[in-house]
Amino acid sequence: MSIKKRLILSNIGMIVIPIVSLLILEVVAGYLFFYVLNRKPEGEDLQFFLTLRFGAIVMILVITNGLLTYYISRSIIEPINRLSLAAKKISEGDLDYSCATDLRDELGRLSNTFEEMRLKLKEADAIQEQYYLNRQELIASISHDLKTPLTSIKGYVSGIQDGVACTPEKLNRYMSKIEKNANDMDGLIDELFLYSKLDLEQLPFTFEKVKLNDYFEDYIEELSIKLEKEHGIAVLYHDRHGSYIVEADREKLNRVVMNITQNSLKYMDKTYKEIQVILSEDQYEAQVEIKDNGSGIAKNDLPYIFDSFYRTDTSRNSATGGTGLGLSIAKKIIEKHKGKIWADSEPGVGTSIYFTLKKVK
C-alpha cells in the first residue's frame, strides 16, 4: 500500500475509530452503570457517568492516535533508516550492502531503485578493475612485442659491427633480418595507433552506400591473385544473389577483411589451403562469412579471440606472426558500423568468422 493511502486511512481511522468506540462504550457503560449497578440517570450518578465517559473519550483518542501514528511513522522511518545506512555504506566503498526490499510503496520503489544503482556501481567498479588489469596486461604485451624484434635487431647490428657478417651473403642476410624485424615493429606500432584511436573514438568514419557483392568481387579478385602467388592459397567467393546494399566505410571494411584473412593465414596447416567468402542476408542485415580450412581454434580459446592481444599460442611464439590486435580491431570497426562479429570453429577442420552490416532500404 502506498504511503499516501496509508496516511489517508490513518486520518480516517483517527476519526472513525474514536466515534465507533465511543458509541460502543456509551451503550456498554450505560447498560452496566444504570441497569447492572442500578444507578440513577440523574444527579450525582449522572455527573459521575459523564465524567467517566469524558475520561474514556480522552483515553480512546490518545490510544487510537498513538497507535496509528506509531504504525505510520514506523512504516516510513524504518525504510528511510535502512536507505540512509545503505547510502552511508556505499559512500564508504562497501558496494556489497544490499537495500533491496519487498515493500510496494514509494519508499520501496526508491529502495529498489537505489539497489539498482548499487548493482550498477558494483558492476562499474568491477569493469574499472578489469580495465586496470587489462591495461597492465596491455603494457606488458606491448613491451614484449616491441622488445622481441628490437633485441633481434640489436643482435644483428652487433654481429655486423663485430665482423661476423664477413661475406656479402651474410651481410645481406643480416640486413634482411633487420629489415623484417623493423617492419614488424612498424606494423605493431601502426596497429597500436589504430587500436588506440578506435578505443578513444578519435578515428573518423566516412559512411556511404556499398553494394557488397560488387565490393567483394573486386576485392576477392585482387586478394586471390596475391594469396595464390605468395602463399598458394585458393580464395573462393560465394554470392547467393541477394540485395547487399549496406552503409559502410570502404577503407575500414578493407581493414576488417584484411585482418580476418591475415589471421586465417597464420593457421593454415593443410596441403590444400583455402579461404571462402560467403555472402547471405535477411530482411535487415547482410552477413559475411570468411571461412578457412586451417587448424581451427579450441573451444576454450574461441570466446576470447576478439580480445586485444589475445593469442591462442600462449607462448606468444612469433612464428605465427601478428600482434594479437587484428581481430580486436575488426570487432571495434564492425561495432562502429552497428553490426555484430563472432566466430565458429572446429579444431582440425577450420574456422569461420562472421560479421553483419545493416542493410540500406
mmCIF file of C-alpha atoms in Angstrom:
data_model
loop_
_atom_site.group_PDB
_atom_site.id
_atom_site.type_symbol
_atom_site.label_atom_id
_atom_site.label_comp_id
_atom_site.label_asym_id
_atom_site.label_seq_id
_atom_site.Cartn_x
_atom_site.Cartn_y
_atom_site.Cartn_z
ATOM 1 C CA MET A 1 0.000 0.000 0.000
ATOM 2 C CA SER A 2 1.306 3.451 -0.877
ATOM 3 C CA ILE A 3 2.259 5.991 1.789
ATOM 4 C CA LYS A 4 -0.460 8.326 0.549
ATOM 5 C CA LYS A 5 -3.152 5.681 1.057
ATOM 6 C CA ARG A 6 -1.792 4.788 4.480
ATOM 7 C CA LEU A 7 -1.881 8.441 5.560
ATOM 8 C CA ILE A 8 -5.458 8.860 4.273
ATOM 9 C CA LEU A 9 -6.627 5.679 6.031
ATOM 10 C CA SER A 10 -4.804 6.750 9.191
ATOM 11 C CA ASN A 11 -6.598 10.110 9.224
ATOM 12 C CA ILE A 12 -9.926 8.428 8.596
ATOM 13 C CA GLY A 13 -9.141 5.934 11.380
ATOM 14 C CA MET A 14 -8.391 8.759 13.811
ATOM 15 C CA ILE A 15 -11.949 9.987 13.255
ATOM 16 C CA VAL A 16 -13.944 6.810 12.720
ATOM 17 C CA ILE A 17 -12.364 4.592 15.402
ATOM 18 C CA PRO A 18 -12.966 7.029 18.326
ATOM 19 C CA ILE A 19 -16.573 7.628 17.187
ATOM 20 C CA VAL A 20 -17.331 3.897 16.895
ATOM 21 C CA SER A 21 -15.513 3.184 20.150
ATOM 22 C CA LEU A 22 -17.464 5.973 21.888
ATOM 23 C CA LEU A 23 -20.778 4.608 20.660
ATOM 24 C CA ILE A 24 -19.931 1.107 21.849
ATOM 25 C CA LEU A 25 -18.645 2.486 25.152
ATOM 26 C CA GLU A 26 -21.800 4.580 25.554
ATOM 27 C CA VAL A 27 -24.050 1.555 25.169
ATOM 28 C CA VAL A 28 -21.987 -0.894 27.224
ATOM 29 C CA ALA A 29 -21.082 1.563 30.001
ATOM 30 C CA GLY A 30 -24.638 2.930 30.187
ATOM 31 C CA TYR A 31 -26.055 -0.601 30.477
ATOM 32 C CA LEU A 32 -23.591 -1.620 33.172
ATOM 33 C CA PHE A 33 -23.830 1.649 35.108
ATOM 34 C CA PHE A 34 -27.569 2.230 35.071
ATOM 35 C CA TYR A 35 -29.027 -1.275 34.829
ATOM 36 C CA VAL A 36 -26.493 -3.638 36.317
ATOM 37 C CA LEU A 37 -25.303 -1.298 39.098
ATOM 38 C CA ASN A 38 -28.799 0.229 39.395
ATOM 39 C CA ARG A 39 -27.590 3.822 39.355
ATOM 40 C CA LYS A 40 -29.986 6.662 38.570
ATOM 41 C CA PRO A 41 -29.596 8.715 35.357
ATOM 42 C CA GLU A 42 -29.725 11.980 37.330
ATOM 43 C CA GLY A 43 -27.898 13.951 39.956
ATOM 44 C CA GLU A 44 -24.506 12.804 41.159
ATOM 45 C CA ASP A 45 -24.780 9.429 39.411
ATOM 46 C CA LEU A 46 -25.301 11.088 36.025
ATOM 47 C CA GLN A 47 -22.463 13.545 36.689
ATOM 48 C CA PHE A 48 -20.139 10.678 37.631
ATOM 49 C CA PHE A 49 -21.127 8.773 34.472
ATOM 50 C CA LEU A 50 -20.428 11.814 32.275
ATOM 51 C CA THR A 51 -17.014 12.232 33.919
ATOM 52 C CA LEU A 52 -16.187 8.576 33.239
ATOM 53 C CA ARG A 53 -17.359 8.929 29.662
ATOM 54 C CA PHE A 54 -15.172 12.005 29.102
ATOM 55 C CA GLY A 55 -12.154 10.187 30.530
ATOM 56 C CA ALA A 56 -12.884 7.215 28.272
ATOM 57 C CA ILE A 57 -13.114 9.514 25.223
ATOM 58 C CA VAL A 58 -9.731 11.059 26.060
ATOM 59 C CA MET A 59 -8.237 7.590 26.605
ATOM 60 C CA ILE A 60 -9.642 6.310 23.302
ATOM 61 C CA LEU A 61 -8.327 9.328 21.383
ATOM 62 C CA VAL A 62 -4.848 9.028 22.954
ATOM 63 C CA ILE A 63 -4.579 5.280 22.331
ATOM 64 C CA THR A 64 -6.004 5.448 18.791
ATOM 65 C CA ASN A 65 -3.894 8.380 17.677
ATOM 66 C CA GLY A 66 -0.801 6.991 19.391
ATOM 67 C CA LEU A 67 -1.079 3.528 17.813
ATOM 68 C CA LEU A 68 -1.885 4.839 14.328
ATOM 69 C CA THR A 69 0.865 7.464 14.489
ATOM 70 C CA TYR A 70 3.372 4.851 15.682
ATOM 71 C CA TYR A 71 2.419 2.423 12.908
ATOM 72 C CA ILE A 72 2.557 5.047 10.152
ATOM 73 C CA SER A 73 5.812 6.623 11.351
ATOM 74 C CA ARG A 74 7.410 3.174 11.796
ATOM 75 C CA SER A 75 6.426 2.154 8.260
ATOM 76 C CA ILE A 76 8.092 5.318 6.922
ATOM 77 C CA ILE A 77 11.069 5.848 9.229
ATOM 78 C CA GLU A 78 12.423 2.262 9.151
ATOM 79 C CA PRO A 79 12.846 2.138 5.337
ATOM 80 C CA ILE A 80 14.393 5.641 5.439
ATOM 81 C CA ASN A 81 16.858 4.484 8.114
ATOM 82 C CA ARG A 82 17.766 1.400 6.056
ATOM 83 C CA LEU A 83 18.209 3.562 2.973
ATOM 84 C CA SER A 84 20.326 6.056 4.916
ATOM 85 C CA LEU A 85 22.521 3.243 6.232
ATOM 86 C CA ALA A 86 22.900 1.839 2.719
ATOM 87 C CA ALA A 87 23.914 5.272 1.395
ATOM 88 C CA LYS A 88 26.498 5.561 4.165
ATOM 89 C CA LYS A 89 27.896 2.086 3.451
ATOM 90 C CA ILE A 90 28.139 2.796 -0.279
ATOM 91 C CA SER A 91 29.789 6.181 0.346
ATOM 92 C CA GLU A 92 32.388 4.310 2.428
ATOM 93 C CA GLY A 93 33.051 1.965 -0.509
ATOM 94 C CA ASP A 94 31.027 -1.046 0.687
ATOM 95 C CA LEU A 95 29.169 -1.976 -2.506
ATOM 96 C CA ASP A 96 28.012 -5.331 -1.106
ATOM 97 C CA TYR A 97 25.457 -3.822 1.301
ATOM 98 C CA SER A 98 22.032 -4.557 -0.200
ATOM 99 C CA CYS A 99 18.988 -2.337 0.316
ATOM 100 C CA ALA A 100 16.519 -4.402 -1.724
ATOM 101 C CA THR A 101 13.019 -4.651 -0.231
ATOM 102 C CA ASP A 102 9.639 -6.260 -0.863
ATOM 103 C CA LEU A 103 7.736 -3.069 0.009
ATOM 104 C CA ARG A 104 5.399 -1.857 -2.738
ATOM 105 C CA ASP A 105 5.126 1.776 -1.662
ATOM 106 C CA GLU A 106 7.089 4.847 -2.742
ATOM 107 C CA LEU A 107 9.920 4.124 -0.318
ATOM 108 C CA GLY A 108 10.057 0.533 -1.543
ATOM 109 C CA ARG A 109 10.436 1.718 -5.128
ATOM 110 C CA LEU A 110 13.071 4.227 -4.004
ATOM 111 C CA SER A 111 14.985 1.490 -2.147
ATOM 112 C CA ASN A 112 14.875 -0.843 -5.159
ATOM 113 C CA THR A 113 15.989 1.989 -7.455
ATOM 114 C CA PHE A 114 18.832 2.631 -5.037
ATOM 115 C CA GLU A 115 19.617 -1.092 -5.135
ATOM 116 C CA GLU A 116 19.790 -0.987 -8.941
ATOM 117 C CA MET A 117 22.182 1.938 -8.656
ATOM 118 C CA ARG A 118 24.304 -0.047 -6.178
ATOM 119 C CA LEU A 119 24.469 -3.013 -8.545
ATOM 120 C CA LYS A 120 25.450 -0.741 -11.450
ATOM 121 C CA LEU A 121 28.128 0.890 -9.308
ATOM 122 C CA LYS A 122 29.397 -2.544 -8.348
ATOM 123 C CA GLU A 123 29.422 -3.593 -11.993
ATOM 124 C CA ALA A 124 31.204 -0.369 -12.965
ATOM 125 C CA ASP A 125 33.730 -0.963 -10.201
ATOM 126 C CA ALA A 126 34.356 -4.488 -11.497
ATOM 127 C CA ILE A 127 34.719 -3.145 -15.049
ATOM 128 C CA GLN A 128 37.147 -0.496 -13.799
ATOM 129 C CA GLU A 129 39.173 -3.141 -12.010
ATOM 130 C CA GLN A 130 39.171 -5.320 -15.134
ATOM 131 C CA TYR A 131 40.134 -2.299 -17.216
ATOM 132 C CA TYR A 132 43.081 -1.674 -14.896
ATOM 133 C CA LEU A 133 44.189 -5.310 -15.200
ATOM 134 C CA ASN A 134 43.747 -5.187 -18.985
ATOM 135 C CA ARG A 135 45.826 -2.022 -19.124
ATOM 136 C CA GLN A 136 48.591 -3.697 -17.136
ATOM 137 C CA GLU A 137 48.414 -6.700 -19.453
ATOM 138 C CA LEU A 138 48.394 -4.382 -22.470
ATOM 139 C CA ILE A 139 51.561 -2.635 -21.277
ATOM 140 C CA ALA A 140 53.246 -5.995 -20.677
ATOM 141 C CA SER A 141 52.166 -7.251 -24.106
ATOM 142 C CA ILE A 142 53.362 -4.113 -25.896
ATOM 143 C CA SER A 143 56.683 -4.281 -24.049
ATOM 144 C CA HIS A 144 57.135 -7.929 -25.018
ATOM 145 C CA ASP A 145 56.133 -7.489 -28.654
ATOM 146 C CA LEU A 146 58.366 -4.436 -29.112
ATOM 147 C CA LYS A 147 61.296 -5.871 -27.211
ATOM 148 C CA THR A 148 61.459 -9.112 -29.238
ATOM 149 C CA PRO A 149 62.199 -7.569 -32.680
ATOM 150 C CA LEU A 150 64.281 -4.810 -31.069
ATOM 151 C CA THR A 151 66.505 -7.393 -29.350
ATOM 152 C CA SER A 152 66.845 -9.229 -32.650
ATOM 153 C CA ILE A 153 67.815 -6.017 -34.474
ATOM 154 C CA LYS A 154 70.417 -5.208 -31.824
ATOM 155 C CA GLY A 155 71.831 -8.726 -32.133
ATOM 156 C CA TYR A 156 72.224 -8.493 -35.911
ATOM 157 C CA VAL A 157 73.700 -4.973 -35.681
ATOM 158 C CA SER A 158 76.218 -6.222 -33.120
ATOM 159 C CA GLY A 159 77.066 -9.108 -35.446
ATOM 160 C CA ILE A 160 77.750 -6.693 -38.278
ATOM 161 C CA GLN A 161 79.835 -4.422 -36.029
ATOM 162 C CA ASP A 162 81.855 -7.376 -34.720
ATOM 163 C CA GLY A 163 82.613 -8.562 -38.233
ATOM 164 C CA VAL A 164 80.553 -11.770 -38.000
ATOM 165 C CA ALA A 165 78.868 -10.872 -41.305
ATOM 166 C CA CYS A 166 82.184 -11.166 -43.104
ATOM 167 C CA THR A 167 80.792 -12.072 -46.532
ATOM 168 C CA PRO A 168 78.340 -10.188 -48.769
ATOM 169 C CA GLU A 169 75.880 -13.103 -48.469
ATOM 170 C CA LYS A 170 75.934 -12.987 -44.661
ATOM 171 C CA LEU A 171 75.678 -9.223 -44.672
ATOM 172 C CA ASN A 172 72.633 -9.333 -46.976
ATOM 173 C CA ARG A 173 71.040 -11.967 -44.774
ATOM 174 C CA TYR A 174 71.648 -9.892 -41.651
ATOM 175 C CA MET A 175 70.290 -6.777 -43.320
ATOM 176 C CA SER A 176 67.187 -8.692 -44.472
ATOM 177 C CA LYS A 177 66.586 -9.862 -40.897
ATOM 178 C CA ILE A 178 66.982 -6.311 -39.593
ATOM 179 C CA GLU A 179 64.554 -5.019 -42.228
ATOM 180 C CA LYS A 180 61.997 -7.729 -41.382
ATOM 181 C CA ASN A 181 62.133 -7.002 -37.650
ATOM 182 C CA ALA A 182 61.926 -3.263 -38.256
ATOM 183 C CA ASN A 183 58.846 -3.834 -40.449
ATOM 184 C CA ASP A 184 57.335 -5.983 -37.682
ATOM 185 C CA MET A 185 57.857 -3.166 -35.188
ATOM 186 C CA ASP A 186 56.418 -0.659 -37.628
ATOM 187 C CA GLY A 187 53.346 -2.861 -38.165
ATOM 188 C CA LEU A 188 52.859 -3.253 -34.418
ATOM 189 C CA ILE A 189 53.076 0.496 -33.852
ATOM 190 C CA ASP A 190 50.598 1.124 -36.690
ATOM 191 C CA GLU A 191 48.134 -1.365 -35.203
ATOM 192 C CA LEU A 192 48.576 0.086 -31.707
ATOM 193 C CA PHE A 193 47.929 3.560 -33.078
ATOM 194 C CA LEU A 194 44.815 2.402 -34.930
ATOM 195 C CA TYR A 195 43.554 0.447 -31.921
ATOM 196 C CA SER A 196 44.039 3.396 -29.558
ATOM 197 C CA LYS A 197 42.241 5.787 -31.931
ATOM 198 C CA LEU A 198 39.332 3.353 -32.214
ATOM 199 C CA ASP A 199 39.283 2.885 -28.441
ATOM 200 C CA LEU A 200 39.263 6.645 -27.838
ATOM 201 C CA GLU A 201 36.699 7.161 -30.640
ATOM 202 C CA GLN A 202 39.044 9.546 -32.414
ATOM 203 C CA LEU A 203 39.026 7.751 -35.770
ATOM 204 C CA PRO A 204 36.606 9.349 -38.262
ATOM 205 C CA PHE A 205 34.288 7.108 -40.281
ATOM 206 C CA THR A 206 33.018 8.027 -43.732
ATOM 207 C CA PHE A 207 29.874 6.004 -44.387
ATOM 208 C CA GLU A 208 28.451 5.508 -47.850
ATOM 209 C CA LYS A 209 26.191 3.065 -49.645
ATOM 210 C CA VAL A 210 28.188 -0.015 -50.608
ATOM 211 C CA LYS A 211 26.957 -2.922 -52.730
ATOM 212 C CA LEU A 212 28.715 -5.790 -51.001
ATOM 213 C CA ASN A 213 28.627 -8.260 -53.899
ATOM 214 C CA ASP A 214 30.332 -5.763 -56.224
ATOM 215 C CA TYR A 215 32.758 -4.798 -53.459
ATOM 216 C CA PHE A 216 33.786 -8.405 -52.782
ATOM 217 C CA GLU A 217 34.031 -9.319 -56.449
ATOM 218 C CA ASP A 218 36.676 -6.634 -56.871
ATOM 219 C CA TYR A 219 38.364 -7.285 -53.526
ATOM 220 C CA ILE A 220 38.459 -11.081 -53.899
ATOM 221 C CA GLU A 221 39.905 -10.850 -57.398
ATOM 222 C CA GLU A 222 42.834 -8.818 -56.115
ATOM 223 C CA LEU A 223 43.176 -10.886 -52.916
ATOM 224 C CA SER A 224 43.114 -14.253 -54.699
ATOM 225 C CA ILE A 225 45.960 -13.273 -57.024
ATOM 226 C CA LYS A 226 48.089 -12.145 -54.093
ATOM 227 C CA LEU A 227 47.372 -15.128 -51.808
ATOM 228 C CA GLU A 228 47.747 -17.721 -54.513
ATOM 229 C CA LYS A 229 51.044 -16.248 -55.667
ATOM 230 C CA GLU A 230 52.588 -15.708 -52.228
ATOM 231 C CA HIS A 231 51.052 -18.499 -50.154
ATOM 232 C CA GLY A 232 49.470 -20.961 -52.563
ATOM 233 C CA ILE A 233 46.015 -20.326 -51.092
ATOM 234 C CA ALA A 234 42.843 -20.557 -53.166
ATOM 235 C CA VAL A 235 40.207 -17.881 -52.488
ATOM 236 C CA LEU A 236 36.602 -18.783 -53.352
ATOM 237 C CA TYR A 237 33.675 -16.385 -53.438
ATOM 238 C CA HIS A 238 30.006 -17.377 -52.992
ATOM 239 C CA ASP A 239 27.224 -14.900 -53.644
ATOM 240 C CA ARG A 240 23.640 -16.007 -53.063
ATOM 241 C CA HIS A 241 22.358 -13.243 -55.336
ATOM 242 C CA GLY A 242 20.694 -11.082 -52.717
ATOM 243 C CA SER A 243 20.349 -7.369 -52.223
ATOM 244 C CA TYR A 244 23.532 -6.494 -50.361
ATOM 245 C CA ILE A 245 23.402 -2.704 -50.260
ATOM 246 C CA VAL A 246 24.776 -1.601 -46.883
ATOM 247 C CA GLU A 247 26.089 1.573 -45.291
ATOM 248 C CA ALA A 248 29.812 1.187 -44.652
ATOM 249 C CA ASP A 249 33.196 2.857 -44.642
ATOM 250 C CA ARG A 250 35.085 1.167 -47.509
ATOM 251 C CA GLU A 251 38.552 1.793 -46.078
ATOM 252 C CA LYS A 252 37.625 0.403 -42.649
ATOM 253 C CA LEU A 253 35.811 -2.537 -44.256
ATOM 254 C CA ASN A 254 39.021 -3.314 -46.170
ATOM 255 C CA ARG A 255 40.822 -3.390 -42.832
ATOM 256 C CA VAL A 256 38.309 -5.830 -41.349
ATOM 257 C CA VAL A 257 38.580 -8.291 -44.253
ATOM 258 C CA MET A 258 42.369 -7.953 -44.360
ATOM 259 C CA ASN A 259 42.730 -8.606 -40.612
ATOM 260 C CA ILE A 260 40.468 -11.659 -40.763
ATOM 261 C CA THR A 261 42.249 -13.179 -43.780
ATOM 262 C CA GLN A 262 45.668 -12.493 -42.248
ATOM 263 C CA ASN A 263 44.537 -14.254 -39.093
ATOM 264 C CA SER A 264 43.485 -17.235 -41.232
ATOM 265 C CA LEU A 265 46.873 -17.319 -42.977
ATOM 266 C CA LYS A 266 48.694 -17.887 -39.693
ATOM 267 C CA TYR A 267 46.990 -21.216 -39.032
ATOM 268 C CA MET A 268 46.923 -22.854 -42.464
ATOM 269 C CA ASP A 269 48.299 -26.371 -41.882
ATOM 270 C CA LYS A 270 46.947 -28.399 -44.826
ATOM 271 C CA THR A 271 48.425 -29.168 -48.241
ATOM 272 C CA TYR A 272 45.433 -27.620 -49.992
ATOM 273 C CA LYS A 273 44.834 -24.206 -48.439
ATOM 274 C CA GLU A 274 41.533 -22.448 -48.997
ATOM 275 C CA ILE A 275 39.651 -19.341 -47.887
ATOM 276 C CA GLN A 276 35.978 -18.870 -48.754
ATOM 277 C CA VAL A 277 33.978 -15.653 -48.624
ATOM 278 C CA ILE A 278 30.215 -16.266 -48.437
ATOM 279 C CA LEU A 279 27.501 -13.592 -48.580
ATOM 280 C CA SER A 280 23.998 -14.119 -47.204
ATOM 281 C CA GLU A 281 21.237 -11.863 -45.881
ATOM 282 C CA ASP A 282 17.982 -11.479 -44.025
ATOM 283 C CA GLN A 283 15.449 -8.673 -44.095
ATOM 284 C CA TYR A 284 17.581 -6.200 -42.157
ATOM 285 C CA GLU A 285 21.219 -7.319 -42.369
ATOM 286 C CA ALA A 286 23.812 -8.630 -44.781
ATOM 287 C CA GLN A 287 26.104 -11.319 -43.396
ATOM 288 C CA VAL A 288 29.683 -12.015 -44.472
ATOM 289 C CA GLU A 289 31.336 -15.338 -43.641
ATOM 290 C CA ILE A 290 35.093 -15.731 -44.107
ATOM 291 C CA LYS A 291 35.883 -19.419 -43.807
ATOM 292 C CA ASP A 292 39.244 -21.204 -43.855
ATOM 293 C CA ASN A 293 40.344 -24.839 -43.711
ATOM 294 C CA GLY A 294 43.159 -24.245 -41.229
ATOM 295 C CA SER A 295 43.941 -25.849 -37.895
ATOM 296 C CA GLY A 296 40.875 -24.389 -36.186
ATOM 297 C CA ILE A 297 40.529 -22.872 -32.709
ATOM 298 C CA ALA A 298 39.994 -24.744 -29.447
ATOM 299 C CA LYS A 299 36.624 -24.218 -27.752
ATOM 300 C CA ASN A 300 38.184 -22.704 -24.627
ATOM 301 C CA ASP A 301 40.006 -20.115 -26.780
ATOM 302 C CA LEU A 302 37.076 -19.220 -29.042
ATOM 303 C CA PRO A 303 35.297 -16.724 -26.702
ATOM 304 C CA TYR A 304 38.480 -14.642 -26.343
ATOM 305 C CA ILE A 305 39.858 -14.343 -29.868
ATOM 306 C CA PHE A 306 38.406 -10.819 -30.266
ATOM 307 C CA ASP A 307 40.105 -9.587 -27.063
ATOM 308 C CA SER A 308 43.091 -7.307 -27.510
ATOM 309 C CA PHE A 309 46.479 -9.054 -27.527
ATOM 310 C CA TYR A 310 44.871 -12.478 -27.120
ATOM 311 C CA ARG A 311 46.717 -15.265 -28.885
ATOM 312 C CA THR A 312 45.862 -18.928 -28.981
ATOM 313 C CA ASP A 313 49.594 -19.659 -28.825
ATOM 314 C CA THR A 314 50.120 -18.743 -25.169
ATOM 315 C CA SER A 315 53.881 -18.800 -25.566
ATOM 316 C CA ARG A 316 53.498 -15.760 -27.876
ATOM 317 C CA ASN A 317 55.674 -17.522 -30.411
ATOM 318 C CA SER A 318 56.475 -15.149 -33.223
ATOM 319 C CA ALA A 319 56.341 -17.987 -35.734
ATOM 320 C CA THR A 320 52.655 -17.357 -36.244
ATOM 321 C CA GLY A 321 53.236 -13.606 -36.553
ATOM 322 C CA GLY A 322 50.684 -10.956 -35.716
ATOM 323 C CA THR A 323 50.230 -8.633 -32.783
ATOM 324 C CA GLY A 324 47.103 -10.068 -31.218
ATOM 325 C CA LEU A 325 45.214 -6.893 -32.175
ATOM 326 C CA GLY A 326 43.897 -7.805 -35.632
ATOM 327 C CA LEU A 327 40.575 -9.355 -34.649
ATOM 328 C CA SER A 328 40.109 -6.851 -31.840
ATOM 329 C CA ILE A 329 40.422 -4.004 -34.360
ATOM 330 C CA ALA A 330 37.999 -5.807 -36.690
ATOM 331 C CA LYS A 331 35.478 -6.093 -33.851
ATOM 332 C CA LYS A 332 35.704 -2.401 -32.975
ATOM 333 C CA ILE A 333 35.231 -1.391 -36.627
ATOM 334 C CA ILE A 334 32.200 -3.646 -37.091
ATOM 335 C CA GLU A 335 30.668 -2.352 -33.862
ATOM 336 C CA LYS A 336 31.111 1.207 -35.183
ATOM 337 C CA HIS A 337 29.047 0.023 -38.175
ATOM 338 C CA LYS A 338 26.377 -1.133 -35.655
ATOM 339 C CA GLY A 339 26.995 -4.714 -36.721
ATOM 340 C CA LYS A 340 27.998 -7.914 -34.921
ATOM 341 C CA ILE A 341 31.045 -10.152 -35.289
ATOM 342 C CA TRP A 342 31.566 -13.686 -33.993
ATOM 343 C CA ALA A 343 33.404 -16.901 -34.793
ATOM 344 C CA ASP A 344 32.723 -20.605 -35.122
ATOM 345 C CA SER A 345 35.483 -23.191 -35.318
ATOM 346 C CA GLU A 346 36.188 -26.894 -35.288
ATOM 347 C CA PRO A 347 39.742 -27.951 -34.418
ATOM 348 C CA GLY A 348 41.400 -29.712 -37.322
ATOM 349 C CA VAL A 349 38.692 -28.628 -39.773
ATOM 350 C CA GLY A 350 38.805 -24.825 -39.919
ATOM 351 C CA THR A 351 37.368 -21.546 -38.677
ATOM 352 C CA SER A 352 34.542 -19.295 -39.849
ATOM 353 C CA ILE A 353 34.391 -15.652 -38.816
ATOM 354 C CA TYR A 354 31.084 -13.898 -39.413
ATOM 355 C CA PHE A 355 30.132 -10.251 -39.352
ATOM 356 C CA THR A 356 26.951 -8.389 -40.200
ATOM 357 C CA LEU A 357 26.232 -4.955 -41.652
ATOM 358 C CA LYS A 358 22.932 -3.059 -41.620
ATOM 359 C CA LYS A 359 21.171 -3.006 -44.971
ATOM 360 C CA VAL A 360 20.040 0.243 -46.544
ATOM 361 C CA LYS A 361 16.424 0.263 -47.660
#
